[in-house]
mmCIF file with all atom_site columns, C-alpha atoms in Angstrom:
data_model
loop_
_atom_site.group_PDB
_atom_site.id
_atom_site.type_symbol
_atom_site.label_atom_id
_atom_site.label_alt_id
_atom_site.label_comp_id
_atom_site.label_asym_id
_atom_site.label_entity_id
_atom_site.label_seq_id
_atom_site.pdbx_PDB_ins_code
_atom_site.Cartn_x
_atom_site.Cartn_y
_atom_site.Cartn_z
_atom_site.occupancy
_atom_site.B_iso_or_equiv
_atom_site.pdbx_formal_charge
_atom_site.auth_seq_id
_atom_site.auth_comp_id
_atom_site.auth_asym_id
_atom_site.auth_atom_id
_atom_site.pdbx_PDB_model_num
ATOM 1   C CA . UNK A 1 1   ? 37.074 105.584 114.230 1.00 67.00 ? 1   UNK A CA 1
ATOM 2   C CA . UNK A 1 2   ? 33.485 105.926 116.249 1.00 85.00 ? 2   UNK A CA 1
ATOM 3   C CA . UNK A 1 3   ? 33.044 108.209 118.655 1.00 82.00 ? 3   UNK A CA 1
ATOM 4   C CA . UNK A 1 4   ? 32.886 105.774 121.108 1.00 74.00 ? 4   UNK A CA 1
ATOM 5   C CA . UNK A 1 5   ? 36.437 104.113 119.508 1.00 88.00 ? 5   UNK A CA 1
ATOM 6   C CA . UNK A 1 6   ? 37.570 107.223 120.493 1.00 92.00 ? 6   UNK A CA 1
ATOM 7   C CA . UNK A 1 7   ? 36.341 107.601 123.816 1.00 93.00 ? 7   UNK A CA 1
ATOM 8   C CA . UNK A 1 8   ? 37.922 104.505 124.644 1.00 93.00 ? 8   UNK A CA 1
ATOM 9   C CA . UNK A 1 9   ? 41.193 105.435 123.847 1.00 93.00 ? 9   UNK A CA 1
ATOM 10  C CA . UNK A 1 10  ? 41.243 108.174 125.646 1.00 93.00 ? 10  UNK A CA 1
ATOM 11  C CA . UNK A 1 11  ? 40.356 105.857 128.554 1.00 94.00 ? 11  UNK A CA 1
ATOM 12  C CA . UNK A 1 12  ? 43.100 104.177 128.249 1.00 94.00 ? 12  UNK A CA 1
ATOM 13  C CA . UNK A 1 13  ? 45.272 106.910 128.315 1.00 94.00 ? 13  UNK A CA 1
ATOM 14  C CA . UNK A 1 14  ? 44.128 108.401 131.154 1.00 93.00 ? 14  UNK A CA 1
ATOM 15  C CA . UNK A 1 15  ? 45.051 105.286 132.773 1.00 95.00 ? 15  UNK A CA 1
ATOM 16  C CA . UNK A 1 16  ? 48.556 105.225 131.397 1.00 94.00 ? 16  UNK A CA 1
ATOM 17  C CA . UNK A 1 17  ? 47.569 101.711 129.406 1.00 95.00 ? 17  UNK A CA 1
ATOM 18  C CA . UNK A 1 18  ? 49.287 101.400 125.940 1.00 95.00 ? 18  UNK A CA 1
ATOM 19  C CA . UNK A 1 19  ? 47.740 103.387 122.708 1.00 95.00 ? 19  UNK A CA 1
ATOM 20  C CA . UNK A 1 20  ? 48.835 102.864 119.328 1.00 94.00 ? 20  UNK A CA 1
ATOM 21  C CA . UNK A 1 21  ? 49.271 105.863 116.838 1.00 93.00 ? 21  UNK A CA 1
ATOM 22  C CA . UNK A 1 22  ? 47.193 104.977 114.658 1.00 93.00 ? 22  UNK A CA 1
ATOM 23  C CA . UNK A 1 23  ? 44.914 105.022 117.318 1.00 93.00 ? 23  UNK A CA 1
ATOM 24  C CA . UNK A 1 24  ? 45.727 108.427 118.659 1.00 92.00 ? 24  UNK A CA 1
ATOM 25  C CA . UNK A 1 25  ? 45.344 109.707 115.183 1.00 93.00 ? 25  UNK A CA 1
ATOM 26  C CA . UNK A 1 26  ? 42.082 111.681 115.707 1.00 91.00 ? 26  UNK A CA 1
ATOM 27  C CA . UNK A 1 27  ? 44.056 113.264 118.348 1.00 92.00 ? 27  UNK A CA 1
ATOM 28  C CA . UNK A 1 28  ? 46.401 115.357 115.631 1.00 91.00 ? 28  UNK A CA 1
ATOM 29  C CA . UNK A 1 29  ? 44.277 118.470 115.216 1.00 90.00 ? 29  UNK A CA 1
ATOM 30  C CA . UNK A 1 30  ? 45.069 119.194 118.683 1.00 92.00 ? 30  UNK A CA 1
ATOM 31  C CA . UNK A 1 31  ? 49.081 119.802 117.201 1.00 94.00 ? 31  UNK A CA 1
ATOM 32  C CA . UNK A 1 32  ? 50.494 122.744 116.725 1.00 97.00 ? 32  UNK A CA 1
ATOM 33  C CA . UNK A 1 33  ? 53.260 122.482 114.900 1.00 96.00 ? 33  UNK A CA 1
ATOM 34  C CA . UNK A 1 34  ? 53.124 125.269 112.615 1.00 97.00 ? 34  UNK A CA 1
ATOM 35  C CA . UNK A 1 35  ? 52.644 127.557 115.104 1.00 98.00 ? 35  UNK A CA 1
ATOM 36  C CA . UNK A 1 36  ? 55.856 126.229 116.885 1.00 98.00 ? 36  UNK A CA 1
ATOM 37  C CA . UNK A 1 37  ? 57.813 126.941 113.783 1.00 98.00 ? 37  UNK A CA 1
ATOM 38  C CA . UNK A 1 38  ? 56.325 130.463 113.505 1.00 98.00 ? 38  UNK A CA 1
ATOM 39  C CA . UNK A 1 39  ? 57.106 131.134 116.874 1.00 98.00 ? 39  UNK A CA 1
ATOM 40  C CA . UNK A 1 40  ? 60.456 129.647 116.576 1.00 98.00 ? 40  UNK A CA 1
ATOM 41  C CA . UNK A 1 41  ? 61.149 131.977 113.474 1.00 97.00 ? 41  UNK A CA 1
ATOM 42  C CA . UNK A 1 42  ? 59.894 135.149 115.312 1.00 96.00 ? 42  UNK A CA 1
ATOM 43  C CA . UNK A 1 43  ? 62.524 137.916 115.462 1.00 95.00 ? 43  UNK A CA 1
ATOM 44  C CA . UNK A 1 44  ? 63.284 138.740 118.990 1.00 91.00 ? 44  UNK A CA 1
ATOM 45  C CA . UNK A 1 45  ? 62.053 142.293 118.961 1.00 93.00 ? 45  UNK A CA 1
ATOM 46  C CA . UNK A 1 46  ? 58.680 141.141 118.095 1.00 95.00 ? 46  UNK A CA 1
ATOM 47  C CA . UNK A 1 47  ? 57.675 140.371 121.709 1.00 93.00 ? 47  UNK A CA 1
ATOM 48  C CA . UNK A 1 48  ? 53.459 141.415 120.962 1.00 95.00 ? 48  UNK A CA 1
ATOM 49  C CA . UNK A 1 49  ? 53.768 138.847 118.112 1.00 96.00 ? 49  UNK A CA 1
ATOM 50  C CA . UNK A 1 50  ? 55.663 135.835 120.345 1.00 95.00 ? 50  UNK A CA 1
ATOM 51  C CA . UNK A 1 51  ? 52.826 136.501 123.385 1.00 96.00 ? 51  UNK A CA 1
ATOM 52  C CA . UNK A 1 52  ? 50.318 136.130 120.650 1.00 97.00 ? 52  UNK A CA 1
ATOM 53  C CA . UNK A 1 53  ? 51.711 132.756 119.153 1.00 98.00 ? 53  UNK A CA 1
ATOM 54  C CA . UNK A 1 54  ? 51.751 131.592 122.552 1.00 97.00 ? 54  UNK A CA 1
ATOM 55  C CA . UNK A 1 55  ? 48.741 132.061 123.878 1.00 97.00 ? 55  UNK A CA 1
ATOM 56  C CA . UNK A 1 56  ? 47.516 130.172 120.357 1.00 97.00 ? 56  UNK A CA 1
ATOM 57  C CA . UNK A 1 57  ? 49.892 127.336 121.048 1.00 98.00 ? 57  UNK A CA 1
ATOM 58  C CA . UNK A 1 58  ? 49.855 126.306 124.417 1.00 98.00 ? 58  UNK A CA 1
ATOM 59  C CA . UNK A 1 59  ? 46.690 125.291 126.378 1.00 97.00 ? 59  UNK A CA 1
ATOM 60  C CA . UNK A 1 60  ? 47.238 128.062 128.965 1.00 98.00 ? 60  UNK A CA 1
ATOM 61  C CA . UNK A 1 61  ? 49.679 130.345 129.745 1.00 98.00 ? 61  UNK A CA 1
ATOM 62  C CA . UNK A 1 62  ? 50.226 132.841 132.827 1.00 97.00 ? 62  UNK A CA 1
ATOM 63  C CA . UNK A 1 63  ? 51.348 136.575 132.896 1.00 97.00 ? 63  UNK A CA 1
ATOM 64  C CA . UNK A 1 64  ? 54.863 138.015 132.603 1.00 95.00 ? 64  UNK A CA 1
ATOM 65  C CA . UNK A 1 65  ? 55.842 134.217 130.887 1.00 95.00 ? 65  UNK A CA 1
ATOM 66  C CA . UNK A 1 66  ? 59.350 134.062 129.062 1.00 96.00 ? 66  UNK A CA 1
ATOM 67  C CA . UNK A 1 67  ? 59.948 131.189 126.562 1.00 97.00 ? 67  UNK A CA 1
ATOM 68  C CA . UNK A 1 68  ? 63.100 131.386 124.977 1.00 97.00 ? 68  UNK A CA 1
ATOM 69  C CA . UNK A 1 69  ? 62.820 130.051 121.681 1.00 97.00 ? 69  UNK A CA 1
ATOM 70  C CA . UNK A 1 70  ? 63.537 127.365 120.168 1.00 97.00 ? 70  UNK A CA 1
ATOM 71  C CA . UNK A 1 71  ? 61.146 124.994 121.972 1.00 98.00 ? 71  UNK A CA 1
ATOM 72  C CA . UNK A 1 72  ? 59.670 121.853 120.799 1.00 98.00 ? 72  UNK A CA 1
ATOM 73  C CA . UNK A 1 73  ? 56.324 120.189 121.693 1.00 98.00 ? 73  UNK A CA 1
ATOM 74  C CA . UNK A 1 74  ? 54.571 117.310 119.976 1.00 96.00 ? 74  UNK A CA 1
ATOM 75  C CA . UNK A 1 75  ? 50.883 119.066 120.201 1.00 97.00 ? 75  UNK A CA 1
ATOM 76  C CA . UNK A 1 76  ? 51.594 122.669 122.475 1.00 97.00 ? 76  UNK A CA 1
ATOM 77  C CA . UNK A 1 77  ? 47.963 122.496 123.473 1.00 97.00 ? 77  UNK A CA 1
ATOM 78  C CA . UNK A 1 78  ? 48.681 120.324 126.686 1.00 97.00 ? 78  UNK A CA 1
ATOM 79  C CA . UNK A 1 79  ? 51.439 122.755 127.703 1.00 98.00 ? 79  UNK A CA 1
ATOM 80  C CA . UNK A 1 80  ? 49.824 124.634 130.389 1.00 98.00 ? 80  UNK A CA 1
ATOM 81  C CA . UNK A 1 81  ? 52.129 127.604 132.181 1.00 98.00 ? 81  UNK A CA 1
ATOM 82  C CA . UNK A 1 82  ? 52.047 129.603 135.479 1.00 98.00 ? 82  UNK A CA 1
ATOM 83  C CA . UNK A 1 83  ? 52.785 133.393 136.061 1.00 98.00 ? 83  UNK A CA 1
ATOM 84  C CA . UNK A 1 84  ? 56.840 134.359 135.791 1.00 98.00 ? 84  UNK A CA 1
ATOM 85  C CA . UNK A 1 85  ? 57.772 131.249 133.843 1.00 98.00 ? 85  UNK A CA 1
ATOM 86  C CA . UNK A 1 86  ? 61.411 131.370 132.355 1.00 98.00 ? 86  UNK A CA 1
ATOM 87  C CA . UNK A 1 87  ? 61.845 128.837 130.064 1.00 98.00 ? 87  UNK A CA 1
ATOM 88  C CA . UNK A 1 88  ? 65.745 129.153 128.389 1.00 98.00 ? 88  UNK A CA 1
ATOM 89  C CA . UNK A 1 89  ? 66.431 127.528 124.568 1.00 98.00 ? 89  UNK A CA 1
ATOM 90  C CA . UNK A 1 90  ? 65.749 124.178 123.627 1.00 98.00 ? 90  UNK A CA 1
ATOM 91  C CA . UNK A 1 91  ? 62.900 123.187 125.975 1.00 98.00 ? 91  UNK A CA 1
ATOM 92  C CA . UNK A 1 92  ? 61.591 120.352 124.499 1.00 98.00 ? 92  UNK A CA 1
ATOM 93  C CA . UNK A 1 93  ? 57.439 119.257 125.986 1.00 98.00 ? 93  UNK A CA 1
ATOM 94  C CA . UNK A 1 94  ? 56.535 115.545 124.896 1.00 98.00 ? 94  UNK A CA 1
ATOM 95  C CA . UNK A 1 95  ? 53.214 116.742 125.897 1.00 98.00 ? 95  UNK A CA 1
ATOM 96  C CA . UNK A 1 96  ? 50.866 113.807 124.850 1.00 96.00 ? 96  UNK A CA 1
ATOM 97  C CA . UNK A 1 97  ? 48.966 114.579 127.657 1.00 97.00 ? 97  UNK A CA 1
ATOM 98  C CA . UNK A 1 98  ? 48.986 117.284 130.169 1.00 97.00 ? 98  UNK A CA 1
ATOM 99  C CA . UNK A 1 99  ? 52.194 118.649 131.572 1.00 98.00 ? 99  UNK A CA 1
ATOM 100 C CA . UNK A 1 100 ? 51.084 121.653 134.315 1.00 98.00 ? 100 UNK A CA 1
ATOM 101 C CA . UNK A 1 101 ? 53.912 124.391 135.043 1.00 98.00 ? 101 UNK A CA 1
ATOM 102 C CA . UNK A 1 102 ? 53.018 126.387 138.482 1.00 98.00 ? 102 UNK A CA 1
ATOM 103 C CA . UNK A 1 103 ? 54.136 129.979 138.759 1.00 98.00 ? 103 UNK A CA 1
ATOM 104 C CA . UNK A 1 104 ? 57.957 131.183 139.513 1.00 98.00 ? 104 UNK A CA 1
ATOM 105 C CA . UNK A 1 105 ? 59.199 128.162 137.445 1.00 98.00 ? 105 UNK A CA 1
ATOM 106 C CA . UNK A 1 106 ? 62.649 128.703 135.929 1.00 98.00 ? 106 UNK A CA 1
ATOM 107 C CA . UNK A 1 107 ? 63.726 126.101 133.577 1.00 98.00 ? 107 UNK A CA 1
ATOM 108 C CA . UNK A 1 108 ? 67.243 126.063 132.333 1.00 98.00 ? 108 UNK A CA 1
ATOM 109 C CA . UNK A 1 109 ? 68.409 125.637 128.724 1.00 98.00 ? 109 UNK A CA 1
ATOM 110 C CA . UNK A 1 110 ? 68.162 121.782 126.699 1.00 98.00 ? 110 UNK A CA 1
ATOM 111 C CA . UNK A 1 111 ? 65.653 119.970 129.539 1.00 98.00 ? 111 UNK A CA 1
ATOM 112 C CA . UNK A 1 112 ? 63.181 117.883 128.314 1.00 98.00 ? 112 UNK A CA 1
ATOM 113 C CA . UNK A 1 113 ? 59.599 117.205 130.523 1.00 98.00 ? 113 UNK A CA 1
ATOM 114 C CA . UNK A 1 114 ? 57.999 113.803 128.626 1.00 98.00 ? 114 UNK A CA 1
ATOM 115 C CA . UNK A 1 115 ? 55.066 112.484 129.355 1.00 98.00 ? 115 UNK A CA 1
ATOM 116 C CA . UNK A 1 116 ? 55.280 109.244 127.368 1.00 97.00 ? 116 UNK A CA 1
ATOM 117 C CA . UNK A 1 117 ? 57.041 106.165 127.455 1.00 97.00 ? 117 UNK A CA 1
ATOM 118 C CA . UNK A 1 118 ? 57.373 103.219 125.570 1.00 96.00 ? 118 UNK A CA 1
ATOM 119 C CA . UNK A 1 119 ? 57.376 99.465  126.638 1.00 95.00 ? 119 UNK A CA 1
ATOM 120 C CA . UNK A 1 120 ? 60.306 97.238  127.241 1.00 96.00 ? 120 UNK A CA 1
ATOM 121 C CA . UNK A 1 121 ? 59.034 94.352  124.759 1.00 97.00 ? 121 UNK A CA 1
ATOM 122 C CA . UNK A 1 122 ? 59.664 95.077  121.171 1.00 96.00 ? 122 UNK A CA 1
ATOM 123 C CA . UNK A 1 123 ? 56.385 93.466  120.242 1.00 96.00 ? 123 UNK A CA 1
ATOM 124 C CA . UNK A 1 124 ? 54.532 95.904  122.334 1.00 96.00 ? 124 UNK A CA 1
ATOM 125 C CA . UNK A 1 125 ? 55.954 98.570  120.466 1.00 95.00 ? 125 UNK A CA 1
ATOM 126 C CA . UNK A 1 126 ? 54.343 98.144  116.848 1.00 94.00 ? 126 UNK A CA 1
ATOM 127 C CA . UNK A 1 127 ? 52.709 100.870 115.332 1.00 94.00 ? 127 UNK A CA 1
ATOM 128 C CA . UNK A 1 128 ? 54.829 103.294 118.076 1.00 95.00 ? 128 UNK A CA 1
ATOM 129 C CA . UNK A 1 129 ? 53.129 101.631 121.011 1.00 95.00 ? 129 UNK A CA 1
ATOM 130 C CA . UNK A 1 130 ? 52.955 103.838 124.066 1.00 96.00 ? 130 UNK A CA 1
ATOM 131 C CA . UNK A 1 131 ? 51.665 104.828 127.812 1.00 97.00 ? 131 UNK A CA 1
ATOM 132 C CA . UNK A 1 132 ? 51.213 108.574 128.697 1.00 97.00 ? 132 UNK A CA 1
ATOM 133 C CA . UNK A 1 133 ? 51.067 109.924 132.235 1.00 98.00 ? 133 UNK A CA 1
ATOM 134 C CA . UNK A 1 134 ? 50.781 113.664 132.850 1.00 98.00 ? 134 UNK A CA 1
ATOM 135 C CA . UNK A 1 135 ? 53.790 115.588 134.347 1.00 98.00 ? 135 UNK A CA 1
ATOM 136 C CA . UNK A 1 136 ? 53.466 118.426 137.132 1.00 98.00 ? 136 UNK A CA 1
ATOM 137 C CA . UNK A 1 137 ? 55.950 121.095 137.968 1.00 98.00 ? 137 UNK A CA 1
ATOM 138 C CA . UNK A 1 138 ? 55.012 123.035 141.154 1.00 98.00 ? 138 UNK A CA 1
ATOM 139 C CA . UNK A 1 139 ? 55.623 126.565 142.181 1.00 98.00 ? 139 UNK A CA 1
ATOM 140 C CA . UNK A 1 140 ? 59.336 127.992 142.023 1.00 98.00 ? 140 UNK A CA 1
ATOM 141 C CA . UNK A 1 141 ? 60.979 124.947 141.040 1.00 98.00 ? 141 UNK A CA 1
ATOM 142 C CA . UNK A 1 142 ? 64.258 125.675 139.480 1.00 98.00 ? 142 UNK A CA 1
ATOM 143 C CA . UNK A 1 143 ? 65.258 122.465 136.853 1.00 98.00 ? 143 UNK A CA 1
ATOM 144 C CA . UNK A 1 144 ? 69.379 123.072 135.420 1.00 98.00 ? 144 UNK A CA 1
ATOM 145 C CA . UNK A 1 145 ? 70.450 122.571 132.209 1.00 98.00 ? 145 UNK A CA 1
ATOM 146 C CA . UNK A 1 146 ? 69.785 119.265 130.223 1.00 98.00 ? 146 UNK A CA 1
ATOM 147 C CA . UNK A 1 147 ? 67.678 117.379 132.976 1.00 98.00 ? 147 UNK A CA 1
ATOM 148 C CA . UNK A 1 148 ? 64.752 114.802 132.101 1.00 98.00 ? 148 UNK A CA 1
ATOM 149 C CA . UNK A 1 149 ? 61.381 114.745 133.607 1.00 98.00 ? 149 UNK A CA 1
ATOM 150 C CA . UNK A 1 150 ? 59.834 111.507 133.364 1.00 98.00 ? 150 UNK A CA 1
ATOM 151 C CA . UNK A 1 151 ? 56.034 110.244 132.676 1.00 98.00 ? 151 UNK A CA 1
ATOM 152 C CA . UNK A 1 152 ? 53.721 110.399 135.830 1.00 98.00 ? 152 UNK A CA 1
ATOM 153 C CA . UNK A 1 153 ? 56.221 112.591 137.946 1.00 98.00 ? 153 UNK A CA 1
ATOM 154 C CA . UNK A 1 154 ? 55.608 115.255 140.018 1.00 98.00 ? 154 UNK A CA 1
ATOM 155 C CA . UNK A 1 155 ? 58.262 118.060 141.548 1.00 98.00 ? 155 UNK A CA 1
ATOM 156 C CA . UNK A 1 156 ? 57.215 119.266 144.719 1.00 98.00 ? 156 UNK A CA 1
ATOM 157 C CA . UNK A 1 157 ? 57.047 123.331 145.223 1.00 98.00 ? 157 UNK A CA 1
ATOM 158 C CA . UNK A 1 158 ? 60.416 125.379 145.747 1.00 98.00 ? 158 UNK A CA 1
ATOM 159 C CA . UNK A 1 159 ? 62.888 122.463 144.355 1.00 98.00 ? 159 UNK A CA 1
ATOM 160 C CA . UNK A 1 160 ? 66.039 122.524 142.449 1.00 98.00 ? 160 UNK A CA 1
ATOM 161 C CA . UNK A 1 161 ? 66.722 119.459 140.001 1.00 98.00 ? 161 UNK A CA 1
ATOM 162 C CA . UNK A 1 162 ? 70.485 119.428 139.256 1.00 98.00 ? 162 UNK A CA 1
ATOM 163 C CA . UNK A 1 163 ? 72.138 119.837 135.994 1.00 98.00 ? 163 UNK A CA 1
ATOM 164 C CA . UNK A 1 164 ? 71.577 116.475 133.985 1.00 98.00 ? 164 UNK A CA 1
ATOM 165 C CA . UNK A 1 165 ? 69.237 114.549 136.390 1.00 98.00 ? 165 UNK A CA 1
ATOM 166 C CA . UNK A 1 166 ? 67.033 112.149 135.122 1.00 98.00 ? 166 UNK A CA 1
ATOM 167 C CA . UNK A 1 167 ? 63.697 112.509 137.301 1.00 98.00 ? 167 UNK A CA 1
ATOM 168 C CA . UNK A 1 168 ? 61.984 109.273 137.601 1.00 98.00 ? 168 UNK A CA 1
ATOM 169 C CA . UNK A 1 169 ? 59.614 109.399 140.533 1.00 98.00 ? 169 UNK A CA 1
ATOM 170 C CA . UNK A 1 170 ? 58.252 112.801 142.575 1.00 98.00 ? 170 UNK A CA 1
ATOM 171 C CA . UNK A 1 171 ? 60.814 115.153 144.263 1.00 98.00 ? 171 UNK A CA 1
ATOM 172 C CA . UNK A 1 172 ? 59.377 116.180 147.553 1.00 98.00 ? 172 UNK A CA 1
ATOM 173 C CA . UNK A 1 173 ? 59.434 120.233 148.297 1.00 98.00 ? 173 UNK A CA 1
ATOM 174 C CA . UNK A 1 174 ? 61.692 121.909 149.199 1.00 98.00 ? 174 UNK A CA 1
ATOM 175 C CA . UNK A 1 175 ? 64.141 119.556 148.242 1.00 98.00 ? 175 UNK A CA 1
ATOM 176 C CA . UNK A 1 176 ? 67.790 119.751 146.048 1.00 98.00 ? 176 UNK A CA 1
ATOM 177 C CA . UNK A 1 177 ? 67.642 116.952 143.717 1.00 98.00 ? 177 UNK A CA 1
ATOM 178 C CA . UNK A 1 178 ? 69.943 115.637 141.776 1.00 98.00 ? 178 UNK A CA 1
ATOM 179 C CA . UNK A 1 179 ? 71.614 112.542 139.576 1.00 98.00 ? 179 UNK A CA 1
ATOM 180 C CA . UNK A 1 180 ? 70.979 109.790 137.608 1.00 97.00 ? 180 UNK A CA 1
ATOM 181 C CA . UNK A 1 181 ? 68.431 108.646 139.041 1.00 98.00 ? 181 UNK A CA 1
ATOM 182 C CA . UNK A 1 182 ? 67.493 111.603 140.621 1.00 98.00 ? 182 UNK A CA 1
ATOM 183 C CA . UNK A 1 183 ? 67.354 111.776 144.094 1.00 98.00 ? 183 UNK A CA 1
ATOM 184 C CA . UNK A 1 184 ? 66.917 114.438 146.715 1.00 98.00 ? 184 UNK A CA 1
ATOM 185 C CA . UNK A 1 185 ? 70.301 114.973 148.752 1.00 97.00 ? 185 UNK A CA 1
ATOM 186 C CA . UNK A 1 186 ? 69.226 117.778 150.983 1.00 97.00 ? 186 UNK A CA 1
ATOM 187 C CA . UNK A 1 187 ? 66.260 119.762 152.342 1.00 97.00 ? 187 UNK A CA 1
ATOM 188 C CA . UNK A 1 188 ? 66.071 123.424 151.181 1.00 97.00 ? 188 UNK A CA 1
ATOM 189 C CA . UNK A 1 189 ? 66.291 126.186 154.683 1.00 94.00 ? 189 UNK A CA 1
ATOM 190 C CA . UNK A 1 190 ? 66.129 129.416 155.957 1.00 92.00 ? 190 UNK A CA 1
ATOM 191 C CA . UNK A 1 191 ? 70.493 129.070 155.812 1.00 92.00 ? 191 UNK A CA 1
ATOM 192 C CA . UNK A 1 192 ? 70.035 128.839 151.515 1.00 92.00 ? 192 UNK A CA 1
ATOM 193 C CA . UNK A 1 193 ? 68.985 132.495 152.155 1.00 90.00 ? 193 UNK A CA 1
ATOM 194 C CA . UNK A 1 194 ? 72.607 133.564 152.905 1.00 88.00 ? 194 UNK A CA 1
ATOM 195 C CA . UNK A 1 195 ? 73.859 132.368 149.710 1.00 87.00 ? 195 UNK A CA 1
ATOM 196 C CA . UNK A 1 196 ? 76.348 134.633 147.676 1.00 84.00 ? 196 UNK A CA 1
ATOM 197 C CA . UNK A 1 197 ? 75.251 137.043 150.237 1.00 83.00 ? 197 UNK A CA 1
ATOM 198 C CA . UNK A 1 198 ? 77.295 140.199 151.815 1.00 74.00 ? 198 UNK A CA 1
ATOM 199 C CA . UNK A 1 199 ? 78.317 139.099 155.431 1.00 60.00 ? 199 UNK A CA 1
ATOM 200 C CA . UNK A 1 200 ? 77.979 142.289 157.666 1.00 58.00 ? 200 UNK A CA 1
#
C-alpha cells in the first residue's frame, strides 16, 4: 500500500467511515501485544518493572497510575491515561483509535471502553469491516463493574456510570448514569457529600 493508500485510510477513519483490515494492516506495528502479555505476567511486587511496561505500552500515561492487571488492548499505543488512574482487572481498551482517560478516573473491574463498531449489513462486514470513533473519559469519572463505553462517546467530568450500563451517547457532568441504554437519572450535589458520613 502507497503512502498516499495509506493516508487515505486514515482519512477515513478519522471520519468514522468503514476500513477494512486488510486495509488497516500497515497500522499493526503500532500493537503491542507482547508487551501486554509481559505486563500481564509481571509478579505483583515488581511495581518499577509494571511502570516501565506501561509507559512502553500505552501512548501516555500520568503519575501515581494503577492498572490492575490483566488488561487487554488491541494496539496499547492509543491508550492515553491521566494522573491517579485506578483501573481494577479485566479492563479491556478496543483502542483502534484514541481513547483519552482524564485524571482521578476510577474504573471498576470487567468494563470494556471500544472505540469500534461494525455495520448492521453482513455484506458490509467482509474482510472485518469497521468504523472507529475515539472515546473520552473526563476527570473523576467513576465507571462500576462490567459497563460498556461505546464508539464516539464522551463522559462528562465527575460522573458515575452504573454497574452494567451500556453507554451509547455522552453522559453530561456531574451526572449518575446508569442502564441499558444508559441514561443519566440524577444530577450529582453538594448533598452526595454526606454520604456514609458521621451525622454530628
Amino acid at each position: 500500500m502507497t503512502t498516499h493508500d495509506q493516508s487515505e485510510v486514515l482519512a477515513r477513519v478519522a471520519r468514522g467511515l468503514l476500513y477494512s483490515e486488510s486495509e488497516a494492516a500497515f497500522q499493526s506495528g503500532l500493537r503491542r501485544s507482547d508487551l501486554i502479555f509481559e505486563y500481564n505476567h509481571t509478579p505483583p511486587g515488581e511495581a518499577a518493572r509494571r511502570r516501565d511496561l506501561l509507559e512502553r505500552i500505552l501512548g501516555s500515561v500520568g503519575e501515581r497510575t494503577v492498572l490492575l492487571p490483566p488488561f487487554h488492548a488491541g494496539f496499547g499505543s492509543n491508550v492515553h491515561l491521566g494522573d491517579d488512574f485506578f483501573g481494577n482487572v479485566n479492563l479491556t481498551f478496543v483502542d483502534d483509535v484514541e481513547i483519552r482517560i482524564g485524571h482521578g478516573v476510577m474504573i471498576a473491574p470487567g468494563v470494556t471502553l471500544t472505540t469500534t463498531g461494525h455495520p448492521v449489513h453482513p455484506d458490509l462486514r467482509v474482510d472485518f469491516g469497521r468504523y472507529s470513533e475515539p472515546v473520552v473519559v473526563e476527570d473523576k469519572v467513576w465507571i462500576g463493574s462490567n459497563a460498556v463505553v461505546l464508539p464516539g462517546v464522551r463522559v462528562g467530568h465527575g460522573s458515575v456510570i452504573g454497574a452494567g450500563s451500556v453507554v451509547t451517547r455522552d453522559i453530561p457532568p456531574m451526572t449518575v448514569a446508569v442502564g441499558v441504554p444508559c441514561r443519566p437519572v440524577r444530577e450529582i450535589t453538594e448533598e452526595d457529600l454526606k454520604e456514609r458520613q458521621e451525622i454530628r
